[in-house]
XYZ file of N, CA, C and O in Angstrom:
392
model
N -8.100 -44.668 5.752
C -7.758 -43.672 6.960
C -7.631 -44.501 8.199
O -8.048 -45.663 8.286
N -6.701 -43.929 8.940
C -6.410 -44.642 10.320
C -6.836 -43.826 11.397
O -6.606 -42.727 11.493
N -7.449 -44.234 12.456
C -7.950 -45.684 12.551
C -9.329 -45.832 11.747
O -9.878 -44.894 11.407
N -9.688 -47.077 11.610
C -10.832 -47.390 11.010
C -12.073 -46.923 11.761
O -12.080 -46.900 12.986
N -13.147 -46.553 11.018
C -14.374 -46.110 11.839
C -14.862 -47.344 12.496
O -14.842 -48.516 12.025
N -15.578 -47.115 13.676
C -16.034 -48.290 14.496
C -17.028 -49.055 13.807
O -17.388 -50.172 14.143
N -17.711 -48.541 12.810
C -18.815 -49.166 12.064
C -18.297 -49.665 10.617
O -19.010 -50.094 9.831
N -17.044 -49.781 10.465
C -16.400 -50.279 9.250
C -16.794 -51.554 9.027
O -16.737 -52.561 9.944
N -17.168 -51.905 7.701
C -17.602 -53.388 7.429
C -16.397 -54.297 7.460
O -16.550 -55.510 7.651
N -15.200 -53.783 7.464
C -14.022 -54.597 7.613
C -13.967 -55.323 8.908
O -13.481 -56.437 9.080
N -14.470 -54.740 9.872
C -14.422 -55.148 11.201
C -15.440 -56.369 11.376
O -15.350 -57.070 12.407
N -16.373 -56.541 10.605
C -17.330 -57.615 10.722
C -16.768 -58.975 10.294
O -17.437 -60.003 10.444
N -15.701 -59.023 9.540
C -15.092 -60.288 8.923
C -14.210 -60.959 9.945
O -13.306 -60.330 10.525
N -14.478 -62.286 9.999
C -13.548 -63.072 10.970
C -12.300 -63.357 10.303
O -11.356 -63.617 11.082
N -12.042 -63.229 9.082
C -10.805 -63.477 8.460
C -9.893 -62.368 8.310
O -8.961 -62.393 7.485
N -10.292 -61.216 8.873
C -9.436 -59.850 8.753
C -8.997 -59.534 10.150
O -9.742 -59.431 11.048
N -7.733 -59.342 10.393
C -7.125 -58.925 11.544
C -6.738 -57.423 11.379
O -5.991 -57.131 10.365
N -7.305 -56.533 12.099
C -6.861 -55.138 12.121
C -6.009 -54.746 13.256
O -6.086 -55.008 14.442
N -4.762 -54.103 12.847
C -3.724 -53.670 13.867
C -3.446 -52.223 13.419
O -3.528 -51.797 12.354
N -2.975 -51.432 14.424
C -2.466 -50.142 14.232
C -1.231 -50.095 13.468
O -0.447 -51.139 13.435
N -1.020 -49.107 12.705
C 0.178 -48.740 11.978
C 1.314 -48.628 12.953
O 1.375 -47.635 13.695
N 2.337 -49.563 12.904
C 3.505 -49.318 13.893
C 4.790 -49.274 13.141
O 5.920 -49.480 13.588
N 4.919 -48.820 11.892
C 5.987 -48.776 10.929
C 7.309 -48.145 11.585
O 8.231 -48.581 11.397
N 7.109 -47.033 12.351
C 8.339 -46.317 12.825
C 8.173 -46.171 14.363
O 8.728 -45.221 14.886
N 7.564 -47.212 15.020
C 7.500 -46.997 16.362
C 8.623 -47.620 17.250
O 8.806 -47.423 18.397
N 9.570 -48.244 16.534
C 10.771 -48.938 17.484
C 11.723 -47.730 17.456
O 11.822 -46.889 16.666
N 12.626 -48.048 18.404
C 13.772 -46.960 18.609
C 14.767 -46.930 17.301
O 15.060 -45.953 16.971
N 14.902 -48.190 16.772
C 15.794 -48.306 15.593
C 15.106 -47.510 14.360
O 15.848 -46.781 13.729
N 13.951 -47.551 14.320
C 13.163 -47.098 13.154
C 13.123 -45.501 13.259
O 13.360 -44.706 12.411
N 12.994 -45.034 14.636
C 13.048 -43.607 14.919
C 14.382 -42.985 14.524
O 14.547 -41.922 13.896
N 15.466 -43.755 14.848
C 16.915 -43.295 14.556
C 17.088 -43.224 12.997
O 17.573 -42.309 12.505
N 16.483 -44.311 12.422
C 16.677 -44.217 10.958
C 16.024 -43.121 10.248
O 16.447 -42.476 9.396
N 14.858 -42.889 10.727
C 14.130 -41.736 10.102
C 14.931 -40.313 10.401
O 15.009 -39.547 9.561
N 15.470 -40.196 11.627
C 16.123 -39.012 12.048
C 17.364 -38.853 11.177
O 17.712 -37.848 10.674
N 18.110 -40.002 10.995
C 19.291 -39.971 10.081
C 18.943 -39.549 8.651
O 19.562 -38.694 7.993
N 17.908 -40.155 8.081
C 17.488 -39.804 6.790
C 17.123 -38.409 6.586
O 17.402 -37.786 5.538
N 16.403 -37.891 7.600
C 15.983 -36.454 7.462
C 17.240 -35.592 7.581
O 17.421 -34.590 6.689
N 18.147 -35.805 8.354
C 19.408 -35.067 8.488
C 20.193 -35.211 7.019
O 20.692 -34.209 6.579
N 20.163 -36.331 6.554
C 20.956 -36.623 5.282
C 20.366 -35.677 4.190
O 21.042 -35.105 3.402
N 19.021 -35.728 4.101
C 18.401 -34.964 3.163
C 18.484 -33.546 3.384
O 18.723 -32.715 2.213
N 18.530 -33.050 4.496
C 18.751 -31.592 4.850
C 20.177 -31.220 4.289
O 20.393 -30.139 3.680
N 21.119 -32.122 4.604
C 22.500 -31.824 4.168
C 22.511 -31.727 2.690
O 23.225 -30.902 2.047
N 21.837 -32.586 2.007
C 21.873 -32.712 0.603
C 21.364 -31.444 0.003
O 21.862 -30.894 -0.890
N 20.204 -30.946 0.438
C 19.620 -29.603 0.006
C 20.369 -28.439 0.274
O 20.652 -27.564 -0.687
N 21.047 -28.544 1.330
C 21.906 -27.292 1.761
C 23.204 -27.348 0.907
O 23.813 -26.253 0.572
N 23.526 -28.465 0.447
C 24.699 -28.610 -0.565
C 24.292 -28.346 -2.066
O 25.009 -28.712 -2.886
N 22.936 -27.921 -2.190
C 22.506 -27.660 -3.566
C 21.926 -28.892 -4.347
O 21.600 -28.883 -5.491
N 21.617 -29.959 -3.530
C 21.031 -31.043 -4.106
C 19.581 -31.055 -4.124
O 18.917 -30.029 -3.909
N 19.047 -32.222 -4.343
C 17.503 -32.404 -4.411
C 16.971 -32.943 -3.139
O 17.516 -33.789 -2.579
N 15.743 -32.381 -2.831
C 15.085 -33.035 -1.625
C 14.128 -34.211 -2.208
O 13.162 -33.966 -2.772
N 14.732 -35.327 -2.091
C 14.074 -36.543 -2.728
C 12.737 -36.911 -2.184
O 11.758 -37.381 -2.835
N 12.519 -36.836 -0.803
C 11.378 -37.328 -0.255
C 10.352 -36.256 0.267
O 9.478 -36.396 1.016
N 10.654 -35.031 -0.113
C 9.749 -33.907 0.175
C 8.342 -34.101 -0.383
O 8.209 -34.456 -1.684
N 7.324 -33.822 0.374
C 5.996 -33.876 -0.118
C 5.329 -32.556 -0.655
O 4.603 -32.552 -1.424
N 6.002 -31.489 -0.124
C 5.285 -30.147 -0.458
C 6.140 -29.275 -1.160
O 5.902 -28.156 -1.171
N 7.113 -29.772 -1.740
C 7.970 -28.869 -2.553
C 8.398 -29.573 -3.839
O 8.498 -30.849 -3.850
N 8.644 -28.910 -4.994
C 9.091 -29.595 -6.185
C 10.414 -30.239 -6.021
O 11.283 -29.772 -5.233
N 10.730 -31.288 -6.647
C 12.088 -31.884 -6.677
C 12.961 -31.207 -7.623
O 13.061 -31.521 -8.791
N 13.447 -30.050 -7.161
C 14.285 -29.223 -7.987
C 15.518 -28.743 -7.237
O 15.524 -28.687 -6.083
N 16.702 -28.712 -8.039
C 17.836 -28.288 -7.390
C 17.664 -26.838 -6.973
O 16.941 -26.007 -7.462
N 18.382 -26.292 -5.756
C 18.181 -25.070 -5.290
C 18.396 -23.938 -6.225
O 17.641 -22.990 -6.228
N 19.398 -24.029 -7.141
C 19.670 -22.945 -8.060
C 18.421 -22.750 -9.159
O 18.236 -21.804 -9.666
N 17.667 -23.915 -9.277
C 16.470 -23.734 -10.186
C 15.327 -23.365 -9.461
O 14.418 -22.696 -10.136
N 15.314 -23.608 -8.199
C 13.979 -23.024 -7.373
C 14.151 -21.482 -7.307
O 13.055 -20.866 -7.247
N 15.324 -20.900 -7.084
C 15.532 -19.574 -6.763
C 14.778 -18.499 -7.874
O 14.083 -17.745 -7.275
N 14.905 -18.776 -9.086
C 14.191 -17.891 -9.926
C 12.621 -17.913 -9.852
O 11.941 -16.975 -10.203
N 12.110 -19.077 -9.339
C 10.603 -18.990 -9.281
C 10.143 -19.120 -7.756
O 8.967 -19.296 -7.585
N 10.959 -18.839 -6.932
C 10.617 -18.684 -5.470
C 9.583 -17.786 -5.196
O 8.653 -18.295 -4.467
N 9.459 -16.769 -5.818
C 8.270 -15.808 -5.648
C 6.973 -16.526 -6.039
O 6.003 -16.233 -5.364
N 7.056 -17.312 -7.042
C 5.819 -17.977 -7.414
C 5.442 -18.976 -6.340
O 4.230 -19.292 -6.065
N 6.299 -19.775 -5.878
C 6.015 -20.647 -4.856
C 5.470 -20.155 -3.600
O 4.672 -20.618 -3.077
N 6.011 -18.820 -3.280
C 5.436 -18.137 -2.083
C 4.000 -17.767 -2.370
O 3.169 -17.896 -1.492
N 3.685 -17.196 -3.572
C 2.386 -17.023 -3.906
C 1.372 -18.164 -3.935
O 0.390 -18.127 -3.336
N 1.791 -19.402 -4.463
C 1.146 -20.506 -4.421
C 0.921 -20.967 -2.880
O -0.284 -21.256 -2.676
N 1.828 -20.906 -2.070
C 1.602 -21.301 -0.644
C 0.531 -20.363 -0.088
O -0.323 -20.724 0.709
N 0.597 -19.068 -0.360
C -0.345 -18.057 0.279
C -1.635 -18.388 -0.310
O -2.642 -18.453 0.452
N -1.827 -18.678 -1.481
C -3.131 -18.855 -2.201
C -3.664 -20.204 -1.609
O -4.888 -20.289 -1.319
N -2.827 -21.143 -1.423
C -3.238 -22.432 -0.781
C -3.886 -22.288 0.562
O -4.867 -22.686 0.911
N -3.220 -21.400 1.291
C -3.680 -21.203 2.746
C -5.026 -20.435 2.654
O -5.959 -20.721 3.516
N -5.208 -19.539 1.650
C -6.481 -18.763 1.607
C -7.501 -19.749 1.160
O -8.703 -19.823 1.635
N -7.387 -20.565 0.205
C -8.144 -21.677 -0.331
C -8.767 -22.469 0.772
O -9.966 -22.846 0.823
N -7.852 -22.942 1.584
C -8.261 -23.960 2.542
C -9.159 -23.260 3.561
O -10.093 -23.815 4.101
N -8.903 -21.896 3.869
C -9.676 -21.273 4.833
C -11.196 -20.891 4.250
O -12.164 -20.923 4.887
N -11.256 -20.621 2.865
C -12.511 -20.347 2.270
C -13.262 -21.518 1.835
O -14.520 -21.431 1.500
N -12.655 -22.750 1.633
C -13.372 -23.836 0.958
C -14.465 -24.428 1.897
O -14.143 -24.471 3.218
N -15.511 -24.751 1.388
C -16.542 -25.339 2.219
C -16.539 -26.850 2.148
O -17.318 -27.456 3.061
N -15.712 -27.453 1.289
C -15.527 -28.865 1.333
C -14.031 -29.211 0.991
O -13.248 -28.254 0.733
N -13.765 -30.478 0.988
C -12.259 -30.898 0.718
C -11.891 -30.421 -0.702
O -12.700 -30.711 -1.649
N -10.756 -29.853 -0.847
C -10.285 -29.377 -2.142
C -9.692 -30.585 -2.850
O -8.889 -31.153 -2.353
N -10.296 -31.015 -3.962
C -9.832 -32.065 -4.708
C -8.797 -31.814 -5.950
O -7.955 -32.507 -6.286
N -8.856 -30.586 -6.386
C -7.837 -30.307 -7.472
C -7.764 -28.646 -7.493
O -8.734 -28.026 -7.177
N -6.794 -28.225 -8.041
C -6.501 -26.806 -8.362
C -5.754 -26.632 -9.659
O -4.844 -27.442 -9.972
N -6.278 -25.797 -10.326
C -5.544 -25.317 -11.743
C -5.109 -23.993 -11.591
O -5.777 -23.087 -11.010
N -3.947 -23.666 -12.065
C -3.336 -22.364 -12.113
C -2.873 -22.036 -13.557
O -2.199 -22.759 -14.102
N -3.291 -20.924 -14.029
C -2.807 -20.528 -15.304
C -2.003 -19.219 -15.198
O -2.625 -18.124 -14.513
N -0.818 -19.190 -15.609
C 0.090 -18.005 -15.572
C 0.066 -17.350 -16.762
O 0.552 -17.885 -17.801
N -0.261 -16.051 -16.917
C -0.142 -15.374 -18.229
C 1.060 -14.647 -18.388
O 1.728 -14.226 -17.346
N 1.536 -14.614 -19.535
C 2.794 -13.861 -19.861
C 2.658 -12.274 -19.596
O 1.677 -11.676 -19.926
């Protein structure tokens, strides 16, 4: 996790240099990220696949449509689970009956 905890044992070593993550902090990097996002949105709107999406399946739009109602239910159940959970959710199993 970032940042490291102040009591992290990594900070006690003289041969370790700890720096913040700066991967997209330059203007050029920000422009590249913006262009990549726009290109992916265009791809999806043209019926393509969202290649770098984290929270949706990598499926073409015409394949998602028949199961969209299930995705909506899964999203709602996820929101409920997060509210009810007493600890971090590590896994979820779903069984769909015919």
